[in-house]
Tab-separated table of C-alpha atoms in Angstrom:
chain	number	residue	atom	x	y	z
Z	1333	MET	CA	-8.575	14.688	8.970
Z	1334	ILE	CA	-8.799	12.301	5.514
Z	1335	LYS	CA	-12.751	10.968	4.547
Z	1336	HIS	CA	-12.166	9.177	1.827
Z	1337	SER	CA	-9.580	7.712	-0.010
Z	1338	PRO	CA	-9.776	10.295	-2.490
Z	1339	LEU	CA	-8.292	12.767	-0.314
Z	1340	ILE	CA	-5.315	9.838	0.082
Z	1341	LEU	CA	-4.728	9.868	-3.553
Z	1342	LEU	CA	-4.191	13.537	-3.756
Z	1343	LEU	CA	-1.794	13.797	-1.138
Z	1344	LEU	CA	-0.245	11.205	-3.037
Z	1345	VAL	CA	-0.520	13.457	-6.470
Z	1346	LEU	CA	0.522	16.709	-4.594
Z	1347	LEU	CA	3.859	15.112	-3.596
Z	1348	PRO	CA	6.339	15.496	-6.274
Z	1349	LEU	CA	5.042	18.921	-5.129
Z	1350	ALA	CA	5.492	19.223	-1.422
Z	1351	ALA	CA	8.363	21.220	0.392
Z	1352	VAL	CA	9.366	18.404	2.603
Z	1353	ARG	CA	12.267	19.958	5.027
Z	1354	ALA	CA	14.024	16.891	5.978
Z	1355	GLN	CA	17.063	15.827	4.478
Z	1356	THR	CA	19.022	13.419	5.591
Z	1357	ALA	CA	20.609	15.104	8.114
Z	1358	GLY	CA	18.297	17.401	10.942
Z	1359	LYS	CA	15.797	17.692	12.851
Z	1360	ILE	CA	13.372	15.730	11.384
Z	1361	THR	CA	9.601	16.870	12.887
Z	1362	LEU	CA	6.422	13.789	11.793
Z	1363	ASN	CA	4.835	15.063	9.083
Z	1364	ASP	CA	8.476	15.374	7.250
Z	1365	ALA	CA	8.743	12.101	7.997
Z	1366	VAL	CA	5.073	10.753	6.392
Z	1367	THR	CA	5.493	12.695	3.162
Z	1368	MET	CA	9.071	11.687	2.966
Z	1369	ALA	CA	8.086	7.466	3.180
Z	1370	LEU	CA	5.418	8.603	1.006
Z	1371	LYS	CA	7.854	10.218	-1.472
Z	1372	ASN	CA	9.785	6.999	-1.412
Z	1373	ASN	CA	8.580	4.639	-0.993
Z	1374	LEU	CA	8.621	2.148	-3.858
Z	1375	GLY	CA	5.488	-0.502	-2.503
Z	1376	ILE	CA	3.356	3.279	-3.025
Z	1377	GLN	CA	4.702	3.186	-5.936
Z	1378	ILE	CA	3.645	0.304	-7.749
Z	1379	ALA	CA	0.661	0.523	-6.295
Z	1380	LYS	CA	0.376	3.908	-8.534
Z	1381	ASN	CA	1.802	2.297	-11.617
Z	1382	ASN	CA	-0.896	-0.469	-11.356
Z	1383	VAL	CA	-3.634	2.512	-11.066
Z	1384	THR	CA	-2.910	3.941	-13.531
Z	1385	ILE	CA	-1.922	0.416	-15.706
Z	1386	ALA	CA	-6.013	-0.030	-14.858
Z	1387	GLY	CA	-6.340	4.115	-16.133
Z	1388	ILE	CA	-5.126	2.405	-19.857
Z	1389	ASN	CA	-6.835	-1.614	-19.439
Z	1390	ASN	CA	-10.512	1.110	-18.883
Z	1391	ASP	CA	-11.296	1.315	-22.701
Z	1392	TYR	CA	-13.530	0.629	-25.211
Z	1393	GLY	CA	-11.085	-0.897	-26.939
Z	1394	VAL	CA	-9.501	-3.354	-24.781
Z	1395	ALA	CA	-13.748	-4.047	-24.095
Z	1396	GLY	CA	-14.017	-5.069	-27.619
Z	1397	GLY	CA	-16.507	-2.591	-28.220
Z	1398	LEU	CA	-14.508	-0.376	-31.538
Z	1399	PRO	CA	-14.228	-1.666	-34.637
Z	1400	TYR	CA	-11.005	-3.796	-36.257
Z	1401	ASP	CA	-9.465	-2.459	-39.006
Z	1402	ASN	CA	-6.609	-4.487	-40.935
Z	1403	ALA	CA	-4.936	-3.202	-44.134
Z	1404	SER	CA	-2.887	-6.326	-46.112
Z	1405	ALA	CA	-1.019	-6.361	-49.387
Z	1406	GLY	CA	1.406	-8.876	-51.519
Z	1407	ASP	CA	3.203	-8.563	-54.961
Z	1408	GLN	CA	4.240	-11.790	-55.607
Z	1409	GLU	CA	7.076	-12.455	-58.606
Z	1410	GLN	CA	6.750	-16.841	-60.379
Z	1411	ALA	CA	8.898	-18.356	-62.988
Z	1412	GLN	CA	7.482	-21.820	-63.314
Z	1413	SER	CA	8.027	-24.034	-66.807
Z	1414	ILE	CA	5.134	-25.852	-68.333
Z	1415	ARG	CA	4.910	-29.318	-69.970
Z	1416	GLN	CA	1.602	-29.754	-71.524
Z	1417	SER	CA	0.588	-32.740	-74.216
Z	1418	PHE	CA	-2.381	-33.685	-75.915
Z	1419	ALA	CA	-3.696	-36.843	-78.417
Z	1420	ASN	CA	-2.988	-34.011	-81.637
Z	1421	ASP	CA	0.443	-33.659	-80.682
Z	1422	SER	CA	0.256	-30.461	-83.081
Z	1423	LEU	CA	-1.149	-28.742	-80.303
Z	1424	ASN	CA	1.692	-29.997	-77.615
Z	1425	LYS	CA	3.075	-27.504	-75.849
Z	1426	SER	CA	6.641	-26.787	-74.036
Z	1427	THR	CA	7.783	-23.443	-71.826
Z	1428	ASN	CA	10.291	-22.942	-69.672
Z	1429	ASN	CA	10.689	-19.856	-66.990
Z	1430	ALA	CA	6.867	-18.664	-67.400
Z	1431	PHE	CA	7.279	-15.388	-65.605
Z	1432	SER	CA	4.068	-14.364	-64.036
Z	1433	ASN	CA	3.717	-11.196	-61.230
Z	1434	SER	CA	0.441	-10.886	-58.672
Z	1435	LEU	CA	-0.316	-8.639	-56.429
Z	1436	THR	CA	-3.253	-8.198	-53.799
Z	1437	ALA	CA	-4.003	-5.827	-51.599
Z	1438	SER	CA	-6.811	-5.819	-49.424
Z	1439	LEU	CA	-8.531	-3.277	-46.403
Z	1440	ASN	CA	-11.394	-5.145	-43.763
Z	1441	ALA	CA	-13.006	-3.220	-41.745
Z	1442	ASN	CA	-15.063	-5.272	-38.301
Z	1443	LEU	CA	-17.288	-3.853	-35.578
Z	1444	LEU	CA	-19.434	-5.798	-33.076
Z	1445	LEU	CA	-22.801	-5.029	-33.108
Z	1446	TYR	CA	-24.758	-7.541	-30.153
Z	1447	ASN	CA	-23.009	-9.892	-28.404
Z	1448	GLY	CA	-25.129	-9.839	-25.966
Z	1449	GLU	CA	-23.788	-6.660	-23.791
Z	1450	ARG	CA	-20.532	-9.097	-23.096
Z	1451	VAL	CA	-18.597	-5.623	-24.106
Z	1452	VAL	CA	-20.641	-3.389	-22.007
Z	1453	THR	CA	-20.059	-5.456	-18.939
Z	1454	ALA	CA	-16.243	-5.728	-19.786
Z	1455	LYS	CA	-16.093	-2.063	-19.653
Z	1456	LYS	CA	-17.488	-1.629	-16.141
Z	1457	ARG	CA	-14.942	-3.850	-14.927
Z	1458	LEU	CA	-12.328	-2.378	-16.146
Z	1459	ALA	CA	-13.882	0.683	-14.916
Z	1460	THR	CA	-14.751	-0.711	-10.893
Z	1461	THR	CA	-11.229	-2.003	-11.683
Z	1462	GLU	CA	-9.328	1.266	-12.078
Z	1463	VAL	CA	-11.416	2.315	-8.606
Z	1464	GLN	CA	-10.564	-0.422	-7.105
Z	1465	SER	CA	-6.866	0.101	-8.037
Z	1466	LYS	CA	-7.168	3.517	-6.318
Z	1467	GLN	CA	-8.714	1.782	-2.925
Z	1468	GLN	CA	-6.382	-0.264	-2.930
Z	1469	LEU	CA	-3.424	2.358	-3.449
Z	1470	SER	CA	-4.993	4.491	-0.442
Z	1471	SER	CA	-5.365	1.247	1.950
Z	1472	ARG	CA	-1.205	0.823	0.730
Z	1473	ALA	CA	-1.137	4.750	1.804
Z	1474	LEU	CA	-2.855	4.575	5.794
Z	1475	ILE	CA	-0.662	0.801	6.149
Z	1476	LEU	CA	2.604	2.619	5.618
Z	1477	ILE	CA	1.152	6.258	7.643
Z	1478	ASN	CA	0.322	3.979	10.099
Z	1479	ASN	CA	3.919	2.312	10.535
Z	1480	VAL	CA	5.556	5.708	10.559
Z	1481	MET	CA	3.398	7.253	12.863
Z	1482	LEU	CA	3.804	3.950	15.015
Z	1483	LYS	CA	7.344	4.145	14.776
Z	1484	TYR	CA	8.812	8.142	15.603
Z	1485	TYR	CA	6.084	7.610	18.403
Z	1486	ASP	CA	7.924	4.778	19.315
Z	1487	ILE	CA	11.351	7.524	19.178
Z	1488	VAL	CA	9.764	10.049	21.089
Z	1489	ARG	CA	8.767	7.563	24.077
Z	1490	GLN	CA	12.572	5.793	23.804
Z	1491	GLN	CA	13.936	9.124	24.111
Z	1492	SER	CA	10.887	10.605	26.832
Z	1493	TYR	CA	12.494	7.469	28.939
Z	1494	ALA	CA	15.988	7.786	28.412
Z	1495	SER	CA	15.519	11.044	29.415
Z	1496	THR	CA	14.935	10.175	32.740
Z	1497	LEU	CA	17.181	7.633	33.329
Z	1498	GLN	CA	19.639	10.996	32.249
Z	1499	LYS	CA	18.312	12.253	34.815
Z	1500	SER	CA	18.650	9.659	37.045
Z	1501	ILE	CA	22.218	9.480	36.309
Z	1502	GLU	CA	22.649	13.729	37.340
Z	1503	VAL	CA	20.771	12.709	40.176
Z	1504	THR	CA	23.069	9.385	41.079
Z	1505	ARG	CA	26.010	11.818	40.941
Z	1506	GLN	CA	24.853	13.957	43.465
Z	1507	ARG	CA	24.801	11.315	45.693
Z	1508	LEU	CA	27.729	10.414	44.912
Z	1509	ASP	CA	29.280	13.670	45.864
Z	1510	ILE	CA	27.443	13.782	48.675
Z	1511	VAL	CA	28.791	10.498	50.045
Z	1512	LYS	CA	32.322	12.093	49.160
Z	1513	GLU	CA	31.380	15.439	51.364
Z	1514	GLN	CA	29.933	13.676	53.440
Z	1515	GLN	CA	33.683	10.639	53.903
Z	1516	SER	CA	35.759	13.939	54.294
Z	1517	VAL	CA	34.214	14.731	57.164
Z	1518	GLY	CA	34.287	11.720	58.556
Z	1519	VAL	CA	29.876	11.079	58.583
Z	1520	ALA	CA	30.111	8.422	55.652
Z	1521	ASN	CA	31.700	5.488	55.109
Z	1522	ASN	CA	33.595	3.475	52.320
Z	1523	ALA	CA	30.339	1.261	51.637
Z	1524	ASP	CA	28.031	4.375	51.190
Z	1525	LEU	CA	30.955	4.825	48.953
Z	1526	PHE	CA	31.569	1.961	46.487
Z	1527	GLN	CA	27.613	1.346	46.715
Z	1528	SER	CA	26.842	4.918	45.254
Z	1529	GLN	CA	30.326	4.831	42.163
Z	1530	VAL	CA	28.394	1.134	41.144
Z	1531	ASP	CA	24.728	2.525	41.398
Z	1532	LEU	CA	26.511	5.738	39.456
Z	1533	ASN	CA	28.408	2.975	36.410
Z	1534	THR	CA	24.900	1.054	36.561
Z	1535	ALA	CA	23.249	3.756	35.257
Z	1536	ILE	CA	25.472	5.116	33.017
Z	1537	GLN	CA	25.524	1.429	31.391
Z	1538	ASN	CA	21.009	1.451	31.215
Z	1539	PHE	CA	21.492	4.772	29.839
Z	1540	GLN	CA	24.315	3.539	26.614
Z	1541	ALA	CA	21.323	0.874	26.525
Z	1542	GLN	CA	18.476	3.094	25.915
Z	1543	GLN	CA	20.642	4.817	23.255
Z	1544	LEU	CA	21.226	1.860	21.000
Z	1545	VAL	CA	17.585	1.803	21.296
Z	1546	VAL	CA	16.576	5.178	19.694
Z	1547	GLY	CA	19.079	4.528	17.405
Z	1548	GLN	CA	18.667	1.537	16.081
Z	1549	GLY	CA	14.605	3.088	16.324
Z	1550	LYS	CA	15.725	5.863	13.937
Z	1551	THR	CA	17.232	3.368	11.491
Z	1552	ASP	CA	13.296	1.554	11.482
Z	1553	LEU	CA	11.699	4.942	10.624
Z	1554	LEU	CA	14.625	5.665	7.976
Z	1555	THR	CA	14.237	2.572	6.099
Z	1556	LEU	CA	9.806	2.924	5.725
Z	1557	MET	CA	11.189	6.735	4.334
Z	1558	THR	CA	13.641	4.802	2.117
Z	1559	LEU	CA	16.467	7.056	3.173
Z	1560	ASN	CA	19.935	6.101	4.368
Z	1561	PRO	CA	19.517	3.990	7.545
Z	1562	ASP	CA	22.927	5.278	8.886
Z	1563	SER	CA	21.616	9.620	8.060
Z	1564	ALA	CA	21.464	11.255	11.197
Z	1565	ILE	CA	18.099	12.471	12.712
Z	1566	VAL	CA	17.145	14.233	15.420
Z	1567	VAL	CA	12.719	14.059	16.826
Z	1568	GLU	CA	11.971	16.382	18.832
Z	1569	ASP	CA	8.390	15.442	19.328
Z	1570	THR	CA	5.986	14.652	22.192
Z	1571	ILE	CA	3.235	12.623	22.719
Z	1572	ILE	CA	-1.082	14.186	22.375
Z	1573	VAL	CA	-3.707	11.991	22.833
Z	1574	ASP	CA	-6.944	12.358	21.263
Z	1575	SER	CA	-9.136	12.302	23.648
Z	1576	THR	CA	-12.445	12.786	21.641
Z	1577	ILE	CA	-12.856	9.762	19.322
Z	1578	ARG	CA	-15.807	7.974	19.397
Z	1579	LEU	CA	-15.846	4.423	19.355
Z	1580	GLY	CA	-19.392	4.438	17.191
Z	1581	ALA	CA	-18.460	6.960	14.778
Z	1582	ILE	CA	-14.766	4.603	14.853
Z	1583	LEU	CA	-17.419	1.553	13.484
Z	1584	GLU	CA	-19.633	3.202	10.908
Z	1585	ALA	CA	-16.492	4.188	9.042
Z	1586	VAL	CA	-14.885	1.038	9.232
Z	1587	GLN	CA	-17.880	0.055	6.921
Z	1588	THR	CA	-18.010	3.201	5.245
Z	1589	ALA	CA	-14.283	4.299	4.766
Z	1590	ASN	CA	-12.019	1.979	4.690
Z	1591	PRO	CA	-10.247	1.457	2.038
Z	1592	ASP	CA	-9.500	-2.669	2.091
Z	1593	VAL	CA	-13.534	-2.212	2.652
Z	1594	LEU	CA	-14.257	-0.553	0.324
Z	1595	ALA	CA	-11.962	-2.795	-2.060
Z	1596	ALA	CA	-13.801	-5.325	-0.808
Z	1597	ASP	CA	-16.924	-4.512	-2.463
Z	1598	GLU	CA	-15.712	-2.833	-5.537
Z	1599	GLN	CA	-14.356	-6.819	-5.884
Z	1600	ILE	CA	-17.467	-7.695	-5.095
Z	1601	THR	CA	-19.389	-5.835	-8.991
Z	1602	ILE	CA	-16.589	-6.730	-10.936
Z	1603	SER	CA	-17.297	-10.492	-10.129
Z	1604	LYS	CA	-20.950	-9.918	-10.893
Z	1605	PHE	CA	-19.209	-7.915	-14.242
Z	1606	ILE	CA	-17.695	-11.479	-14.492
Z	1607	GLU	CA	-20.787	-13.594	-14.427
Z	1608	LYS	CA	-22.548	-11.156	-16.320
Z	1609	GLU	CA	-19.920	-11.675	-19.459
Z	1610	ILE	CA	-19.292	-15.526	-19.110
Z	1611	GLY	CA	-23.243	-15.692	-18.839
Z	1612	ALA	CA	-23.099	-12.771	-21.948
Z	1613	GLN	CA	-20.844	-16.231	-24.311
Z	1614	ARG	CA	-23.557	-18.366	-24.664
Z	1615	TYR	CA	-25.996	-15.506	-26.894
Z	1616	PRO	CA	-25.041	-15.094	-31.077
Z	1617	SER	CA	-23.103	-12.384	-31.808
Z	1618	LEU	CA	-23.488	-10.550	-35.024
Z	1619	TYR	CA	-20.793	-8.886	-36.533
Z	1620	VAL	CA	-21.051	-6.226	-39.662
Z	1621	ASN	CA	-17.735	-6.213	-41.957
Z	1622	ALA	CA	-16.789	-4.092	-45.114
Z	1623	GLY	CA	-13.980	-3.657	-47.070
Z	1624	TYR	CA	-11.869	-3.114	-50.768
Z	1625	ASN	CA	-10.186	-6.084	-52.124
Z	1626	LEU	CA	-7.771	-5.801	-55.228
Z	1627	VAL	CA	-6.042	-8.215	-57.518
Z	1628	LYS	CA	-4.048	-7.662	-59.913
Z	1629	THR	CA	-2.156	-10.591	-62.345
Z	1630	HIS	CA	0.061	-10.476	-65.599
Z	1631	ASN	CA	1.026	-13.695	-66.916
Z	1632	SER	CA	3.472	-14.684	-70.232
Z	1633	ASN	CA	2.447	-15.370	-73.608
Z	1634	VAL	CA	2.043	-18.985	-72.229
Z	1635	ASN	CA	-0.672	-20.344	-74.699
Z	1636	LYS	CA	-3.419	-19.218	-75.648
Z	1637	VAL	CA	-6.300	-19.477	-73.041
Z	1638	THR	CA	-3.907	-18.256	-70.364
Z	1639	PRO	CA	-4.955	-14.770	-69.665
Z	1640	LEU	CA	-2.027	-11.651	-70.692
Z	1641	SER	CA	-3.775	-9.785	-67.100
Z	1642	ASN	CA	-6.481	-10.257	-65.279
Z	1643	LEU	CA	-7.166	-6.830	-62.636
Z	1644	ASN	CA	-10.380	-7.984	-60.202
Z	1645	TYR	CA	-10.896	-5.394	-57.667
Z	1646	GLY	CA	-14.102	-3.430	-56.052
Z	1647	PRO	CA	-15.800	-3.240	-52.169
Z	1648	TYR	CA	-17.579	-5.282	-50.305
Z	1649	ALA	CA	-20.316	-5.918	-47.502
Z	1650	GLY	CA	-21.380	-8.253	-44.652
Z	1651	LEU	CA	-22.955	-9.234	-42.006
Z	1652	THR	CA	-21.900	-12.251	-40.001
Z	1653	LEU	CA	-23.620	-14.349	-37.462
Z	1654	ASN	CA	-22.467	-17.237	-35.020
Z	1655	ILE	CA	-24.719	-18.503	-33.180
Z	1656	PRO	CA	-23.569	-20.949	-30.508
Z	1657	ILE	CA	-25.002	-24.192	-30.069
Z	1658	PHE	CA	-23.983	-26.654	-27.957
Z	1659	ASN	CA	-19.687	-26.395	-26.567
Z	1660	GLY	CA	-20.581	-29.440	-24.058
Z	1661	GLY	CA	-22.015	-27.322	-21.317
Z	1662	VAL	CA	-18.206	-25.783	-20.571
Z	1663	TYR	CA	-20.270	-21.957	-20.817
Z	1664	ARG	CA	-22.995	-22.948	-17.725
Z	1665	ARG	CA	-20.144	-24.266	-15.903
Z	1666	GLN	CA	-17.935	-21.466	-16.436
Z	1667	GLU	CA	-21.220	-19.478	-15.033
Z	1668	ASP	CA	-22.456	-21.690	-11.975
Z	1669	VAL	CA	-18.204	-20.947	-11.172
Z	1670	ALA	CA	-18.294	-16.951	-10.919
Z	1671	GLY	CA	-21.576	-17.220	-9.345
Z	1672	ILE	CA	-19.916	-19.031	-6.352
Z	1673	ASN	CA	-16.764	-16.486	-6.911
Z	1674	VAL	CA	-18.931	-13.562	-6.403
Z	1675	LYS	CA	-20.641	-14.972	-2.700
Z	1676	ASN	CA	-16.810	-15.791	-1.906
Z	1677	SER	CA	-15.904	-12.275	-2.408
Z	1678	GLN	CA	-19.048	-11.086	-0.139
Z	1679	LEU	CA	-17.421	-13.715	1.598
Z	1680	GLN	CA	-14.818	-11.823	1.902
Z	1681	LYS	CA	-15.514	-8.616	1.958
Z	1682	ASP	CA	-18.059	-9.756	5.766
Z	1683	THR	CA	-14.952	-11.573	6.751
Z	1684	LEU	CA	-12.751	-8.254	6.603
Z	1685	ILE	CA	-15.266	-6.033	8.353
Z	1686	LEU	CA	-15.474	-8.873	10.674
Z	1687	ASN	CA	-12.446	-7.928	11.419
Z	1688	TYR	CA	-11.820	-4.643	11.086
Z	1689	THR	CA	-14.899	-4.060	13.925
Z	1690	SER	CA	-13.058	-6.387	16.318
Z	1691	ASN	CA	-9.380	-5.223	16.283
Z	1692	ALA	CA	-11.076	-1.941	16.028
Z	1693	VAL	CA	-13.094	-2.827	19.579
Z	1694	LYS	CA	-10.255	-3.901	21.456
Z	1695	ASN	CA	-7.811	-0.956	20.033
Z	1696	TRP	CA	-10.781	0.699	21.299
Z	1697	GLN	CA	-10.453	-1.154	24.866
Z	1698	ALA	CA	-6.305	-0.782	24.937
Z	1699	TYR	CA	-6.953	3.195	24.134
Z	1700	ASN	CA	-9.891	3.693	27.216
Z	1701	ASN	CA	-8.422	1.801	29.609
Z	1702	ASN	CA	-4.687	3.479	28.546
Z	1703	LEU	CA	-6.510	6.810	28.930
Z	1704	SER	CA	-8.043	6.468	32.570
Z	1705	GLN	CA	-3.751	4.842	33.375
Z	1706	LEU	CA	-2.854	8.274	31.731
Z	1707	GLN	CA	-4.079	11.151	34.536
Z	1708	THR	CA	-2.568	8.644	37.279
Z	1709	ALA	CA	0.546	7.690	35.562
Z	1710	ARG	CA	1.587	11.005	35.345
Z	1711	ALA	CA	0.014	12.856	39.129
Z	1712	ASN	CA	3.247	9.570	39.767
Z	1713	TYR	CA	5.691	10.830	37.610
Z	1714	GLU	CA	4.852	14.138	39.267
Z	1715	LEU	CA	5.095	12.407	43.585
Z	1716	SER	CA	8.052	10.413	42.550
Z	1717	GLN	CA	9.744	13.950	41.581
Z	1718	LYS	CA	8.955	15.471	44.855
Z	1719	LEU	CA	9.754	12.860	46.682
Z	1720	LEU	CA	13.155	11.844	44.662
Z	1721	ASP	CA	14.440	15.776	45.467
Z	1722	LEU	CA	12.653	16.229	49.086
Z	1723	VAL	CA	15.084	12.116	49.903
Z	1724	LYS	CA	17.757	13.931	48.663
Z	1725	GLN	CA	17.263	16.634	51.340
Z	1726	ARG	CA	16.648	13.977	53.649
Z	1727	PHE	CA	20.253	12.256	53.032
Z	1728	GLN	CA	22.317	16.151	53.032
Z	1729	LEU	CA	20.979	15.986	55.953
Z	1730	ARG	CA	21.406	12.439	56.969
Z	1731	GLN	CA	18.350	12.197	57.545
Z	1732	ALA	CA	17.431	8.674	55.597
Z	1733	THR	CA	20.295	6.698	54.304
Z	1734	ILE	CA	21.612	5.391	50.902
Z	1735	VAL	CA	18.956	2.745	50.401
Z	1736	ASP	CA	15.800	5.228	50.741
Z	1737	TYR	CA	17.703	7.608	48.505
Z	1738	LYS	CA	18.430	4.505	45.656
Z	1739	ASN	CA	15.068	3.735	46.002
Z	1740	ALA	CA	13.057	7.227	45.995
Z	1741	GLN	CA	15.460	7.193	42.757
Z	1742	GLN	CA	13.885	4.077	41.444
Z	1743	SER	CA	10.963	4.702	41.716
Z	1744	TYR	CA	11.842	7.967	39.854
Z	1745	GLU	CA	12.167	5.583	36.794
Z	1746	ASN	CA	9.648	3.343	37.227
Z	1747	ALA	CA	7.495	6.033	37.378
Z	1748	GLY	CA	8.842	7.714	34.160
Z	1749	TYR	CA	8.751	4.356	32.188
Z	1750	ILE	CA	5.107	3.513	33.104
Z	1751	LEU	CA	3.661	7.034	32.017
Z	1752	THR	CA	5.961	6.792	28.775
Z	1753	ASN	CA	4.709	2.627	27.931
Z	1754	VAL	CA	1.264	4.982	28.671
Z	1755	SER	CA	1.238	7.980	26.770
Z	1756	PHE	CA	2.826	4.982	23.869
Z	1757	ALA	CA	-0.378	2.540	24.427
Z	1758	ALA	CA	-2.529	4.864	23.996
Z	1759	LYS	CA	-1.207	6.748	21.034
Z	1760	ALA	CA	-0.766	3.825	19.294
Z	1761	ALA	CA	-4.261	2.733	19.392
Z	1762	GLU	CA	-5.915	5.804	18.906
Z	1763	VAL	CA	-3.507	5.551	15.837
Z	1764	GLN	CA	-4.833	2.221	14.803
Z	1765	LEU	CA	-8.277	3.353	15.169
Z	1766	ARG	CA	-7.967	6.538	13.202
Z	1767	ARG	CA	-6.406	4.091	10.436
Z	1768	TYR	CA	-10.021	1.257	10.617
Z	1769	ALA	CA	-12.358	4.881	9.939
Z	1770	ASN	CA	-9.429	6.333	7.389
Z	1771	GLN	CA	-9.029	9.190	9.535
Z	1772	LEU	CA	-5.948	9.062	9.690
Z	1773	THR	CA	-3.085	12.255	9.484
Z	1774	PRO	CA	-0.026	13.343	9.928
């Protein structure tokens, strides 16, 4: 059984390598249906992409802990005309289209040394977000498996009832044949013949309506598997209910293994990290920076004081300290809001646990109740079969009326309907309980 969400994640990773027997046509098992659904479901693919995104973002560079390096260069050519006038006219200067060239290049590096542990906290938040995305993927996978299993067993249920109706058609046809034989020897009237024919037509019509229900159920299953909805599939299975589930183990697993609860717990941690990151903005930030600059200039012979060329180059290094003094109390208010978000995250987790616990208890009650009904329903079904066979024999011997025959047949159909419904209800409750406990396997 799957007890921890990483096992579901492992299943999802191995899906592309799995040998899937189910095709667009042919017999399909529950394992085939679940495997195909997990492989093809678009929501699962989106969730897996979100896990990949969270893994990419889980990096010290994204958290701001790696140095920033920049390189820049420029080359500028300039033409300018100069008109200079002095008190001594002999010093006047006039130049047209004097050309100059300026070449600049720089390499800069900036490294954060301290900012109130905001980088360390951000990295922890990103790592927790990645874990949370995996829990969310597990949750989506569990819900999909749950839906596929419920629809699969619903098809089994509807087909089982269809089999009961099909057998009822055979019984009704036998009754019609008996009436015809009795009429041929003059011991049956037309009313019995007409009634038997009407009952046969009604039974066939009921069976056809049930076939529609089965067909639509298969369409829903194909949709969950992300296959062509009009594909032809065959489902051959029985509903077997596990009677060993214990409520105490389920309720414990709800709080310790349910991926939604675990994701909510991770959200509390993320909210705390965000609160700490915001609080770190009120601390000083210390950076070390270093680099290398080069400036080279060439000028035309404009005058005697303007240099023809100039070259400046060399390294530099220094420290930068930023101290926040006052910003209108924005950081303090943001920190207060973040603290409230932490409390909200805890309340959301508590609400989730309360809802899942309540649903688990209700499903346990349904599970337990239907298990107790199951034995009675099976016994009634077997008795109704024996009763129908007995009444059929008595009807052949003219010891039972057509009404007795019809009542026995109706009892058989009702018993079959109740048995399939009780079996499905017990199985559905079992599936739900295992989903809450993260123990759901096909």
